[in-house]
mmCIF file of C-alpha atoms and ligand atoms in Angstrom:
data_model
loop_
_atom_site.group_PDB
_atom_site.id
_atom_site.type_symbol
_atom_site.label_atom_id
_atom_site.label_comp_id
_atom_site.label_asym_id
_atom_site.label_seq_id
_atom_site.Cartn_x
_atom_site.Cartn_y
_atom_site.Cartn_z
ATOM 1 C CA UNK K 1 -42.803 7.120 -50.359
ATOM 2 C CA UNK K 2 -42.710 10.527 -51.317
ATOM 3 C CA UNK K 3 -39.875 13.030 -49.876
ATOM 4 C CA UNK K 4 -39.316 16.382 -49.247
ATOM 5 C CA UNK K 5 -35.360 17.584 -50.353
ATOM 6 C CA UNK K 6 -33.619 20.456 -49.264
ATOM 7 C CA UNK K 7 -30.339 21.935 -49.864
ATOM 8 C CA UNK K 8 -28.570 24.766 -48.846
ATOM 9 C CA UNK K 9 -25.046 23.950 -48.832
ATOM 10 C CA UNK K 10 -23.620 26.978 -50.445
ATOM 11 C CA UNK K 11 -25.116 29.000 -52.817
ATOM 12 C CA UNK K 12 -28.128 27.393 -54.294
ATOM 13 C CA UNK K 13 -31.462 27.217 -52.309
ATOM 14 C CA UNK K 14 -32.870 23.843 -53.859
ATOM 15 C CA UNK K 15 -36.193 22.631 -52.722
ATOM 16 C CA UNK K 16 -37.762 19.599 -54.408
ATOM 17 C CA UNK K 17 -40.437 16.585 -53.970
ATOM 18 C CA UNK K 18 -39.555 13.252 -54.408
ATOM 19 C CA UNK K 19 -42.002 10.398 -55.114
ATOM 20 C CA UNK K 20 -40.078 6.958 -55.288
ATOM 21 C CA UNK K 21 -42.725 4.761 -57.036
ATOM 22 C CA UNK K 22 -40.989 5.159 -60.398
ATOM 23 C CA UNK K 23 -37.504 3.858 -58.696
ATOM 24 C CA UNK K 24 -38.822 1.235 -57.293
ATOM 25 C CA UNK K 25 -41.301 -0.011 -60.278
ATOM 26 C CA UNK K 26 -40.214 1.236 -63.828
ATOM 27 C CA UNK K 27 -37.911 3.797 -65.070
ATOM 28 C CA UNK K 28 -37.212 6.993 -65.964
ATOM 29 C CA UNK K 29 -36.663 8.002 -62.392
ATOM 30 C CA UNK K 30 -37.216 11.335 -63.457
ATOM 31 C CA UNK K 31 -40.771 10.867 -63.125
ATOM 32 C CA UNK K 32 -41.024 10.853 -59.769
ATOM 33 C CA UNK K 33 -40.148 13.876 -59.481
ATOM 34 C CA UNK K 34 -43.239 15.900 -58.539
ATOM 35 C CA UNK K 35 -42.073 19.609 -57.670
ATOM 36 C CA UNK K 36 -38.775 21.617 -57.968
ATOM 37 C CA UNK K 37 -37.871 24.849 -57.041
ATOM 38 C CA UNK K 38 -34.548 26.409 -56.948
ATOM 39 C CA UNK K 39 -32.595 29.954 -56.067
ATOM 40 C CA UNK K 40 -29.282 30.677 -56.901
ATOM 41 C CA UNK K 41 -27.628 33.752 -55.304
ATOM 42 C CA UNK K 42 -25.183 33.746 -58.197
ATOM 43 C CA UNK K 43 -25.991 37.496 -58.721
ATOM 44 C CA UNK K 44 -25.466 38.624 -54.938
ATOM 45 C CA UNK K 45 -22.626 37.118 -55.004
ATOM 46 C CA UNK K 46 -21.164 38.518 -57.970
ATOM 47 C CA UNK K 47 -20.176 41.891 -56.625
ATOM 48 C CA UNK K 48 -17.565 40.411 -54.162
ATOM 49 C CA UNK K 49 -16.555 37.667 -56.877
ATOM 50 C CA UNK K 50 -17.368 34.424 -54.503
ATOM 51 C CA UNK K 51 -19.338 32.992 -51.869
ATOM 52 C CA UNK K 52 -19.908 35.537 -48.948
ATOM 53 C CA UNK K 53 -21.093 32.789 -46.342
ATOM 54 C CA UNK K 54 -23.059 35.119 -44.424
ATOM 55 C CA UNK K 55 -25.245 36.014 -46.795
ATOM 56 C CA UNK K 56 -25.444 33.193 -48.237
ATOM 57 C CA UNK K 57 -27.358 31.667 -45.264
ATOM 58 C CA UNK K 58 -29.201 34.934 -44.660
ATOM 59 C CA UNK K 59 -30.572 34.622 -48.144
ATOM 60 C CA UNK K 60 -31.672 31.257 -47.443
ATOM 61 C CA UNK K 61 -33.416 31.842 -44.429
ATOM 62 C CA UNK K 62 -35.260 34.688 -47.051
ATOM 63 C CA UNK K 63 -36.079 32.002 -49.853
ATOM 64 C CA UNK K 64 -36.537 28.419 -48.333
ATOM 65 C CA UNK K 65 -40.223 28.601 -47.414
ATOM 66 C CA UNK K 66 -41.529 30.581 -50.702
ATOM 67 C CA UNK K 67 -39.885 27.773 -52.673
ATOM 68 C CA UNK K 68 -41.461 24.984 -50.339
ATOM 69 C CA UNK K 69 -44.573 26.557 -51.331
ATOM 70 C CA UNK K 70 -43.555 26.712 -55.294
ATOM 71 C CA UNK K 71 -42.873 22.646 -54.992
ATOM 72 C CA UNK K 72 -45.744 22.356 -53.239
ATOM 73 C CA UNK K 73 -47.817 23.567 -55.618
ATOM 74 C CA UNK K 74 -46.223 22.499 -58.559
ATOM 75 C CA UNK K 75 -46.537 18.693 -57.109
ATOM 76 C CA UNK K 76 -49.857 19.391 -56.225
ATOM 77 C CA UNK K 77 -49.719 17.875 -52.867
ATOM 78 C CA UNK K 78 -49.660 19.589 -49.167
ATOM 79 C CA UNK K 79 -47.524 18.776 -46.164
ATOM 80 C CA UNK K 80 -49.389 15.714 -44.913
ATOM 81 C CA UNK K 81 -48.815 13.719 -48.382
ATOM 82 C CA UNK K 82 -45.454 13.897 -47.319
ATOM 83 C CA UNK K 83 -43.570 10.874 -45.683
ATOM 84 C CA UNK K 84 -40.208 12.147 -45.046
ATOM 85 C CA UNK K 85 -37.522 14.922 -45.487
ATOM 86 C CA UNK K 86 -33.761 14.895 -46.676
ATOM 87 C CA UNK K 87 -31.576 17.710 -45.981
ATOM 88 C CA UNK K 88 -27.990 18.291 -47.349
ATOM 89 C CA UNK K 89 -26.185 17.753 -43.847
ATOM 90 C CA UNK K 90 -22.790 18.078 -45.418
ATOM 91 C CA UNK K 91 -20.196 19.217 -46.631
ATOM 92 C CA UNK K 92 -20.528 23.007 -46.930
ATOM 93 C CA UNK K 93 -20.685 26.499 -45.176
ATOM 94 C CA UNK K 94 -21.352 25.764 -41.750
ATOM 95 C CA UNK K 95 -24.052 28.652 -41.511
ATOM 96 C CA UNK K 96 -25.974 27.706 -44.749
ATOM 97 C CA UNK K 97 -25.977 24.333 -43.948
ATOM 98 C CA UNK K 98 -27.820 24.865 -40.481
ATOM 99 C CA UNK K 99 -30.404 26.505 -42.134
ATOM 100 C CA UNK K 100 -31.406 23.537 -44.090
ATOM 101 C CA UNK K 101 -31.268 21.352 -41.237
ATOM 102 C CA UNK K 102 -32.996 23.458 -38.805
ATOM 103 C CA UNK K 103 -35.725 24.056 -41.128
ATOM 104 C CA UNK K 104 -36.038 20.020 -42.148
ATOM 105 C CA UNK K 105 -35.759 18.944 -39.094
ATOM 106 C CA UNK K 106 -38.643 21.240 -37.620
ATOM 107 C CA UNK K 107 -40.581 20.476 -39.986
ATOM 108 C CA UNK K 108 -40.236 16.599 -39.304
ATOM 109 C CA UNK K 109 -40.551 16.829 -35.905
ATOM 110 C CA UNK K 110 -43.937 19.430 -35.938
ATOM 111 C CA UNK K 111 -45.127 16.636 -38.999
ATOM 112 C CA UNK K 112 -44.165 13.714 -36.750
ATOM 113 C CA UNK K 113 -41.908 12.501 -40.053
ATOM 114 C CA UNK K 114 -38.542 10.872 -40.514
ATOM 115 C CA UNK K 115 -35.408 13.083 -41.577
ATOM 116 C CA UNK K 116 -32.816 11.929 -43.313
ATOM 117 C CA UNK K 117 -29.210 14.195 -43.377
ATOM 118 C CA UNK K 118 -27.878 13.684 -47.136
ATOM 119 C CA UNK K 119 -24.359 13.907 -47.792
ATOM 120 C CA UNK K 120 -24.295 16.704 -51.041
ATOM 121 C CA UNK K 121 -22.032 14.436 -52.808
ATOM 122 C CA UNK K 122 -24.255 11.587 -52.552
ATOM 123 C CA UNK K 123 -26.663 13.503 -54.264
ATOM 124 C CA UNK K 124 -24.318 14.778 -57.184
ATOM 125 C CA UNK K 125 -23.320 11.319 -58.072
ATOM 126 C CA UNK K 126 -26.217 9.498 -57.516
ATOM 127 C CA UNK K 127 -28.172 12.436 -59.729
ATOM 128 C CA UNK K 128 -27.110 10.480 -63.191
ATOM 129 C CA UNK K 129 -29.892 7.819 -62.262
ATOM 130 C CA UNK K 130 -32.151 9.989 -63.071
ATOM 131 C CA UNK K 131 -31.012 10.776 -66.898
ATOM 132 C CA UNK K 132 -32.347 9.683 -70.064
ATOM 133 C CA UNK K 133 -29.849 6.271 -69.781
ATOM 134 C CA UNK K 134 -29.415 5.136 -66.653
ATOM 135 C CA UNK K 135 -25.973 3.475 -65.316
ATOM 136 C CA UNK K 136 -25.989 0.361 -63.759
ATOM 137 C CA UNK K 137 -23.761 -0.545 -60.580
ATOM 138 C CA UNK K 138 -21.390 -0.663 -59.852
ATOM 139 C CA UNK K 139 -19.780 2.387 -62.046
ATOM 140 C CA UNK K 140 -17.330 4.884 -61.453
ATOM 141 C CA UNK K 141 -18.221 9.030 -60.827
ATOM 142 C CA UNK K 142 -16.325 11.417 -61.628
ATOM 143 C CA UNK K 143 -17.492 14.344 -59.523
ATOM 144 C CA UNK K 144 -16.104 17.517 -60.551
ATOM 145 C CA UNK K 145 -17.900 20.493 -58.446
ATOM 146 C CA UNK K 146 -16.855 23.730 -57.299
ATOM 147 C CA UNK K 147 -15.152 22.588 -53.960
ATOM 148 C CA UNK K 148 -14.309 18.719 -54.920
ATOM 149 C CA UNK K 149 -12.696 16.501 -57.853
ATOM 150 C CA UNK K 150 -13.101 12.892 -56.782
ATOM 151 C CA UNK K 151 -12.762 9.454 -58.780
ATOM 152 C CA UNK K 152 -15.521 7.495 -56.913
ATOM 153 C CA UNK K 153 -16.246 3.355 -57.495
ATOM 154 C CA UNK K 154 -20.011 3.312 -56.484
ATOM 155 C CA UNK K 155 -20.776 -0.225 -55.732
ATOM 156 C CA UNK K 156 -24.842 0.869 -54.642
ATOM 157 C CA UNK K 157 -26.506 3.154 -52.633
ATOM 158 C CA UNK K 158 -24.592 3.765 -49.614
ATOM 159 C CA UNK K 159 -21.529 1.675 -51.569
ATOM 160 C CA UNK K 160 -18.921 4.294 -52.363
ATOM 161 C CA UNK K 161 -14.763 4.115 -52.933
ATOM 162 C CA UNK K 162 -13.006 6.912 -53.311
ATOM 163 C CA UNK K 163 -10.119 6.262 -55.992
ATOM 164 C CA UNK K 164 -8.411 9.430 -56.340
ATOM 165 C CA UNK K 165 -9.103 13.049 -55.240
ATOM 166 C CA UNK K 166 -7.357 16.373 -55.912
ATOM 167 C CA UNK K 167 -4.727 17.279 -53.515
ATOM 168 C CA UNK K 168 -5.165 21.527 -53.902
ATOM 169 C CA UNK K 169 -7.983 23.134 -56.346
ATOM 170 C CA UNK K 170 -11.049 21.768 -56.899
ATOM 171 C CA UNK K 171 -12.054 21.869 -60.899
ATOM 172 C CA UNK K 172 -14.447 24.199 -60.549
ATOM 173 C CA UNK K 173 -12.289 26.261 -58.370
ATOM 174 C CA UNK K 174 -9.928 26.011 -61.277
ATOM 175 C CA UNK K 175 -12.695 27.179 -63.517
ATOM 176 C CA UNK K 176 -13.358 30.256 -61.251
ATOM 177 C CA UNK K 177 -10.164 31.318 -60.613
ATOM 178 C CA UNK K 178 -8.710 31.109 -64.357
ATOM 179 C CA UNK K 179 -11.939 33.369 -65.291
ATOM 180 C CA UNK K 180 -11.096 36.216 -62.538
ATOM 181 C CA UNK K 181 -7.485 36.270 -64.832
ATOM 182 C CA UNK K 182 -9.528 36.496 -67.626
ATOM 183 C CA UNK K 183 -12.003 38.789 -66.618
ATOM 184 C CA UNK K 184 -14.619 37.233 -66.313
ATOM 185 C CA UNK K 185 -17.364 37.236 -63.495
ATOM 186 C CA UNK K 186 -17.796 34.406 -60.605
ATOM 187 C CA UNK K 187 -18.677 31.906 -61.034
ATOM 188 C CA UNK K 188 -16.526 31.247 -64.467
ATOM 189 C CA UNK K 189 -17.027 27.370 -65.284
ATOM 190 C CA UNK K 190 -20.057 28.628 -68.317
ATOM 191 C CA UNK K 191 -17.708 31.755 -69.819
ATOM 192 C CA UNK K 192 -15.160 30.387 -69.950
ATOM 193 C CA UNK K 193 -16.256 27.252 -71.548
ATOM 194 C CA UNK K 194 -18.258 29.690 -73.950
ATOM 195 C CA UNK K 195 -14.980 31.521 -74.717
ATOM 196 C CA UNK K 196 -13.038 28.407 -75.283
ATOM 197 C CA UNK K 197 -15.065 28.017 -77.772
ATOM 198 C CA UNK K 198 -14.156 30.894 -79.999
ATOM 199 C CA UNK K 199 -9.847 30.395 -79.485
ATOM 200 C CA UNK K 200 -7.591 28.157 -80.964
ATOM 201 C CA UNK K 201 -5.963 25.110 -80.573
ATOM 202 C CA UNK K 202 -1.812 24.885 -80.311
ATOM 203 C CA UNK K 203 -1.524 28.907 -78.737
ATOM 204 C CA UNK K 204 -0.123 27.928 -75.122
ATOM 205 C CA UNK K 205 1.393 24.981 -74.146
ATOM 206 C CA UNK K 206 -0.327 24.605 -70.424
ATOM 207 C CA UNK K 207 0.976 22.048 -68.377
ATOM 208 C CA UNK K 208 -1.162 18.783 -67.518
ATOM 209 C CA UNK K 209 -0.679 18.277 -64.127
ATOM 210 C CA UNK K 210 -0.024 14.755 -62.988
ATOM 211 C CA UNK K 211 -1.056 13.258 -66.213
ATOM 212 C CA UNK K 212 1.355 10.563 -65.611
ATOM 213 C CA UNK K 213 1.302 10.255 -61.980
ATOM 214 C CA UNK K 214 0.883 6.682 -62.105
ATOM 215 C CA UNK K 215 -2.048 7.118 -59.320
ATOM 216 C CA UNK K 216 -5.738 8.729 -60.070
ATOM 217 C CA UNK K 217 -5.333 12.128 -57.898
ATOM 218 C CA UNK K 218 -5.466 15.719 -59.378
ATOM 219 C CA UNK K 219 -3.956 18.800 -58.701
ATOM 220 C CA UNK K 220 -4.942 21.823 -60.795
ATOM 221 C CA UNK K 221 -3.508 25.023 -59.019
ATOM 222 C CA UNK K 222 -0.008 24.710 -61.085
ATOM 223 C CA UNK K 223 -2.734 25.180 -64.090
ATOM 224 C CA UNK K 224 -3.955 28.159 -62.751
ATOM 225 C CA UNK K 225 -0.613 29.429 -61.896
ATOM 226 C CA UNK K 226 0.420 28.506 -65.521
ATOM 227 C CA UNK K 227 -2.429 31.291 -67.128
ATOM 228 C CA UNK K 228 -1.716 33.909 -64.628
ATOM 229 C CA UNK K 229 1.782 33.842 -66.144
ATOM 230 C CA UNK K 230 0.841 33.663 -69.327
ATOM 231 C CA UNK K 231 -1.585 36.836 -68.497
ATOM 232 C CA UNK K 232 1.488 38.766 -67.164
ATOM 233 C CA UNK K 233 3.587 38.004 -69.979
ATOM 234 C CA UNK K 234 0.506 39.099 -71.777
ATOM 235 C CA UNK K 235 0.256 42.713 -70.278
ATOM 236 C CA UNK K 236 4.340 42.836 -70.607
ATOM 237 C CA UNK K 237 3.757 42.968 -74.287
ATOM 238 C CA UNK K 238 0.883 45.107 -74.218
ATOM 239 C CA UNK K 239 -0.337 42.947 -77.428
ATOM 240 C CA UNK K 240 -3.733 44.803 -78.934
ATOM 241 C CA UNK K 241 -5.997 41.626 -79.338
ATOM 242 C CA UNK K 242 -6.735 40.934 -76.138
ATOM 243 C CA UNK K 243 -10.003 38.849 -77.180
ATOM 244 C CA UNK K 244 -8.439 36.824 -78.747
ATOM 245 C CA UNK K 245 -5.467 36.224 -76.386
ATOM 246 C CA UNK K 246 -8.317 35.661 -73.537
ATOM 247 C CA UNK K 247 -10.381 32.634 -75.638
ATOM 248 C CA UNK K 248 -6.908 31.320 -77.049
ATOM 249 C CA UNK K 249 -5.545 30.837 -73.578
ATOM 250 C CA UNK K 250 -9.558 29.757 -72.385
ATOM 251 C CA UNK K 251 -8.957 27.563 -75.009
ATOM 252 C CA UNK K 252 -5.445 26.084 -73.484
ATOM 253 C CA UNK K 253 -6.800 25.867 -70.344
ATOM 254 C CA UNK K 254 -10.152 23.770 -71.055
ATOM 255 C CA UNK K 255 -8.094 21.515 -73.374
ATOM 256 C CA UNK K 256 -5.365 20.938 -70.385
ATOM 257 C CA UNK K 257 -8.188 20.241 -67.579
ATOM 258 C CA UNK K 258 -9.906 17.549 -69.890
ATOM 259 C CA UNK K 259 -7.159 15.829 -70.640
ATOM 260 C CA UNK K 260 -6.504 15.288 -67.497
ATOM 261 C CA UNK K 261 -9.873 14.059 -66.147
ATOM 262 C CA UNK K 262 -10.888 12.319 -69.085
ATOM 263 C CA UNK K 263 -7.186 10.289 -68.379
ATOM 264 C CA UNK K 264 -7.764 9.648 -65.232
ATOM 265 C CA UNK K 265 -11.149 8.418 -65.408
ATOM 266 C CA UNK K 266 -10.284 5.730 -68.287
ATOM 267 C CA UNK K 267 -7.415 4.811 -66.129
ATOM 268 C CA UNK K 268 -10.200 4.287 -62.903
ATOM 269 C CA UNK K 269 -12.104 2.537 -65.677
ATOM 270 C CA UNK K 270 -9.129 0.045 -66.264
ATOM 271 C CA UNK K 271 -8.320 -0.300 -63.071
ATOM 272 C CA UNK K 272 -11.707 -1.531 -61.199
ATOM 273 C CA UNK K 273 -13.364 -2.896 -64.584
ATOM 274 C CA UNK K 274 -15.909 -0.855 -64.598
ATOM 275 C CA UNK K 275 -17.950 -0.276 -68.164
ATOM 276 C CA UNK K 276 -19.849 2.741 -67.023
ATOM 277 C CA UNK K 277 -18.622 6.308 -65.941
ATOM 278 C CA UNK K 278 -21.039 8.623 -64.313
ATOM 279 C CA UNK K 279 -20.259 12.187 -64.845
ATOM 280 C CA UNK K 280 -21.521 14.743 -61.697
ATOM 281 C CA UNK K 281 -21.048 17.952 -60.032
ATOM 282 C CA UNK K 282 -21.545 21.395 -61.657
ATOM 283 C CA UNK K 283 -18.183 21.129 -64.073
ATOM 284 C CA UNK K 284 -19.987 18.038 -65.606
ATOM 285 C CA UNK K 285 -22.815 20.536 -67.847
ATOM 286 C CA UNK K 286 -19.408 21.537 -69.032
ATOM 287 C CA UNK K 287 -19.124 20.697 -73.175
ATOM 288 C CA UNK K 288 -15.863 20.246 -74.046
ATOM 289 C CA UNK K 289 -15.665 17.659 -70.911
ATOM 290 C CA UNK K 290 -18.932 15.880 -72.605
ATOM 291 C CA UNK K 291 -17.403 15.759 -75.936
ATOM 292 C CA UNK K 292 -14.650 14.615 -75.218
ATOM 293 C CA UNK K 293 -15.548 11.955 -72.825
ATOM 294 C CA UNK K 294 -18.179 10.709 -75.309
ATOM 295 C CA UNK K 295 -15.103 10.446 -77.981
ATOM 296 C CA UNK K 296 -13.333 8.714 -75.516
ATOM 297 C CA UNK K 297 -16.528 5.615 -74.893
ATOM 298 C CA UNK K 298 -17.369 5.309 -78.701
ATOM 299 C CA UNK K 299 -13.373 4.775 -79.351
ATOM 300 C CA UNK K 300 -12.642 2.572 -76.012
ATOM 301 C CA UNK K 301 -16.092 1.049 -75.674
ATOM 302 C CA UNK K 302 -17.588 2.437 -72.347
ATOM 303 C CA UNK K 303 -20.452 4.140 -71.530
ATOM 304 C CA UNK K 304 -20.709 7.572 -70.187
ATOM 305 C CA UNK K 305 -23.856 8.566 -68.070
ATOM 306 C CA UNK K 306 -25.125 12.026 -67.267
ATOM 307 C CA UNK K 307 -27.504 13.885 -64.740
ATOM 308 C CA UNK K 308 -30.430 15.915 -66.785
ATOM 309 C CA UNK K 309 -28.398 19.309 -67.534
ATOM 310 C CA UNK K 310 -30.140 21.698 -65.160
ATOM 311 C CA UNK K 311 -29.313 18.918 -62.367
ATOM 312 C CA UNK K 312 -25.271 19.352 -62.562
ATOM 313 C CA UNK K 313 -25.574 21.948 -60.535
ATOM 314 C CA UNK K 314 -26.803 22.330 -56.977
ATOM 315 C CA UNK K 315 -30.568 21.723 -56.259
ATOM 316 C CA UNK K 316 -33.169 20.028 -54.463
ATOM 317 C CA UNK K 317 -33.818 17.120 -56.390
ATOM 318 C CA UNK K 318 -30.449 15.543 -55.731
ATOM 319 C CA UNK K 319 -31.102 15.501 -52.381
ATOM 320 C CA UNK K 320 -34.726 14.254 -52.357
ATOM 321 C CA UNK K 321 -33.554 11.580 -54.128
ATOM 322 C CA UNK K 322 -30.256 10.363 -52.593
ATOM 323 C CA UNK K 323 -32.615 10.956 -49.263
ATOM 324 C CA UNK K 324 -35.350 9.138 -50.937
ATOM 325 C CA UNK K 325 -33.404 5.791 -52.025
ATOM 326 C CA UNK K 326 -31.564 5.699 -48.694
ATOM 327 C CA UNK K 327 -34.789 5.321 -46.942
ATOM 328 C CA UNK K 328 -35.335 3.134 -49.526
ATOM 329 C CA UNK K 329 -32.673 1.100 -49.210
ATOM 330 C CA UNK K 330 -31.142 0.871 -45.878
ATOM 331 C CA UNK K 331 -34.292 2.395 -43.776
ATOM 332 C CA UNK K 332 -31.821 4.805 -42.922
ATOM 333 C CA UNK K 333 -33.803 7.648 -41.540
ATOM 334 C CA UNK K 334 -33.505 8.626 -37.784
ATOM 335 C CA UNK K 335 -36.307 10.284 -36.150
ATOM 336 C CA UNK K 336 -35.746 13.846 -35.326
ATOM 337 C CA UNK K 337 -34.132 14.917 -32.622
ATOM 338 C CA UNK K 338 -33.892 18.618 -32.930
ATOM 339 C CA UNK K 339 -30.488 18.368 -32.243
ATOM 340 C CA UNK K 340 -27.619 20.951 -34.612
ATOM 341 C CA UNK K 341 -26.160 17.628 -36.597
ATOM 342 C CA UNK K 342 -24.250 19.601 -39.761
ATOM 343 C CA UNK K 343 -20.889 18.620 -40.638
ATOM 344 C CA UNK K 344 -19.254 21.354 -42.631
ATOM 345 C CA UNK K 345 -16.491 18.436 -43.664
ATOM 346 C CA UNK K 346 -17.357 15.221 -43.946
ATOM 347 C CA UNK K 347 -15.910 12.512 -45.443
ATOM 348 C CA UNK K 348 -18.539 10.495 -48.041
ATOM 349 C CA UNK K 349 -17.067 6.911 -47.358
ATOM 350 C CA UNK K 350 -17.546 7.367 -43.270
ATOM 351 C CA UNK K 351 -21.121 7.211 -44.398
ATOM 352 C CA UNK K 352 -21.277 3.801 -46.370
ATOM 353 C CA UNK K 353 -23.979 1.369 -45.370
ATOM 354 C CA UNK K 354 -21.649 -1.373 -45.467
HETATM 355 O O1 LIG C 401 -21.733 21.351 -57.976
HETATM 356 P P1 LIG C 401 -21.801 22.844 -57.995
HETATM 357 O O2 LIG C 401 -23.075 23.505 -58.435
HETATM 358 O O3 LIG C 401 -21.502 23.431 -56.578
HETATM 359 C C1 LIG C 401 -20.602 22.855 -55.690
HETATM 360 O O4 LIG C 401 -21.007 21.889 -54.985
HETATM 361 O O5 LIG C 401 -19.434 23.304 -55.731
HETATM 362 O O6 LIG C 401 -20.566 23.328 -58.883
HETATM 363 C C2 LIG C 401 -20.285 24.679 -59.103
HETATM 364 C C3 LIG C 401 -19.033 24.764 -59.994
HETATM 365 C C4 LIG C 401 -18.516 26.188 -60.175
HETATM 366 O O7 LIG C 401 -17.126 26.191 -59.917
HETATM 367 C C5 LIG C 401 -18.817 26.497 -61.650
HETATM 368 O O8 LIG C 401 -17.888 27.388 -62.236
HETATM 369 C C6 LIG C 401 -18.728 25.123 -62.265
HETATM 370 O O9 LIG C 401 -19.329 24.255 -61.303
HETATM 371 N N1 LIG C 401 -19.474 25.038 -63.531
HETATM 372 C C7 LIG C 401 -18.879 24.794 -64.719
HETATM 373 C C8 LIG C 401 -19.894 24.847 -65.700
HETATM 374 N N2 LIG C 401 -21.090 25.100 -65.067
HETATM 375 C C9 LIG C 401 -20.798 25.196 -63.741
HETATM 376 N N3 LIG C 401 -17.593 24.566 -65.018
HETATM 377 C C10 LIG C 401 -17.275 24.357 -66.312
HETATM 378 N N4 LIG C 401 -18.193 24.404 -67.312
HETATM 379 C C11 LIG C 401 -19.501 24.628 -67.070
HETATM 380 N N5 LIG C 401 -20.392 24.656 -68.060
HETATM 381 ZN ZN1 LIG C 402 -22.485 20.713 -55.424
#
């Protein structure tokens, strides 16, 4: 079966091919993927340092069919080899998200296909099956994106548990908003990390929210509180090494955040059984949370599993996929109807299979 993905959720326009022949028969999944094509409006974004909804979905009205072509060709196929489509349905900016559907669902219905309305979280933390290692089920994700920190147990497709969640900031948000007090541009998860890199351990003493909560929820805007202090006692001072004061306190910050979600995903490990940990969502390409959790499986005997770098992030593929082995699956698609079915919010569990 070979399906069409597209997602438009926020700011990526992600448009991808999905053959599932390789799922169903031998492994890597990666290889059936056939085409990929992806725009991120990162850089028209920039200027007003976030997501301006409205042009988000303006721009993907602009880019979805040139990248439908792009896949096309890369897959060397045209629309009739194509069996069914999978759209990011939820959650996300209500006006970007009808652009996907609208445009997958017309499609379907002039191709007389299937659609299938993916939930984008699905597709983050189902996106580590197609890495290098596999996980098996059930495992647990930890799904660390720019509007959601979840502890999932994923029992299958369509299977999911959520564990713990975070009760204000997202970690991504976290990441965003600690780089605007450092100065750096949206979206801040990759500078920052890079600047962590260059400042030292020991400088700031950040806090670690809910470390020892006793449950497996997060809450990281005390965090981000904590460094715009630390940035006001800065300018108080008027110390001359500001470089250095920016990675030291990058440095704090990253070290504070992993601690805390590398904790609480050994303690969702304890608590269900699981052996493997799937890592999704754009904060996992982030190093220091790689590193770390790989320390943490070599010393405590787990294994850590991890979506193909440039699929963290939002894109197509997820989608096709998650689409793709849902079909698969559950024969979950529904005929198009035409109708406007988003749902900005949406709650991944209300979804399960069984
Ligand atoms: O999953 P994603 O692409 O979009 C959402 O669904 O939110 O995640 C975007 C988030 C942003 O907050 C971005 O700063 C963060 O992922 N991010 C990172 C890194 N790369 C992206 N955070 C930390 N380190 C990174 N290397
Ligand atoms: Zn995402």
């Amino acid at each position: 079966m070979i399906v069409l993905g597209i997602e438009t959720s926020c700011d990526e326009t992600g448009v991808a091919i999905y053959n599932t022949m390789p799922w169903e028969n031998a492994q890597p999944a990666s290889q059936g993927i056939l085409g990929q094509a992806l725009h991120s409006q990162i850089a028209m974004h920039r200027k007003y340092g976030g997501v301006v909804p409205e042009l988000a979905s303006r721009d993907h009205v602009r880019r979805v069919l040139p990248l439908l072509d792009e896949s096309l060709a890369q897959s060397g196929l045209t629309l009739k080899d194509i069996d069914a489509l999978a759209y990011t349905q939820g959650p996300g900016l209500a006006g970007a998200l009808l652009v996907g559907s609208a445009f997958a669902k017309s499609l379907a219905q002039g191709l007389n296909l299937p659609s299938i309305g993916v939930h984008h979280l699905e597709g983050h933390l189902l996106s580590p099956l197609l890495g290098e290692t596999a996980p098996q089920f059930p495992f647990i994700a930890l799904l660390v994106s720019g509007g959601h920190t979840q502890l999932m147990k994923v029992s299958g497709v369509g299977r999911y548990e959520l564990l713990g969640e975070t009760l204000d900031d997202a970690a991504g948000e976290a990441f965003d908003k600690t780089a605007k007090l450092l100065g750096l541009d949206y979206p801040g998860g990759t500078a920052i990390s890079k600047l962590a890199e260059k400042g030292r351990s020991g400088q700031f003493d950040l806090p670690r929210p809910m470390l020892h909560s006793g449950d497996l929820d997060f809450s990281f805007s005390g965090l981000k509180t904590a460094v715009l202090n630390q940035v006001k006692k800065f300018q108080e001072k008027n110390i001359s090494e500001v470089a250095q004061f920016h990675a030291d306190l990058a440095r704090a910050f990253v070290e504070s955040l992993v601690a805390v979600l590398v904790s609480k995903s050994e303690k969702a490990l304890k608590q269900t059984g699981c052996k493997h940990l799937v890592l999704a969502g754009g904060v996992g390409a982030n190093l220091q949370l790689r590193a770390a959790l790989n320390e943490k499986a070599t010393k405590n005997g787990f294994e850590v599993h991890y979506p193909p770098l440039d699929l963290c992030t939002d894109n197509g593929v997820m989608i096709a996929f998650a689409g793709a082995l849902r079909l698969l699956v559950a024969n979950n698609g529904s005929t198009t109807s035409g109708a406007f079915d988003i749902k900005p919010r949406w709650d991944l569990q209300s979804n399960n299979l069984i």
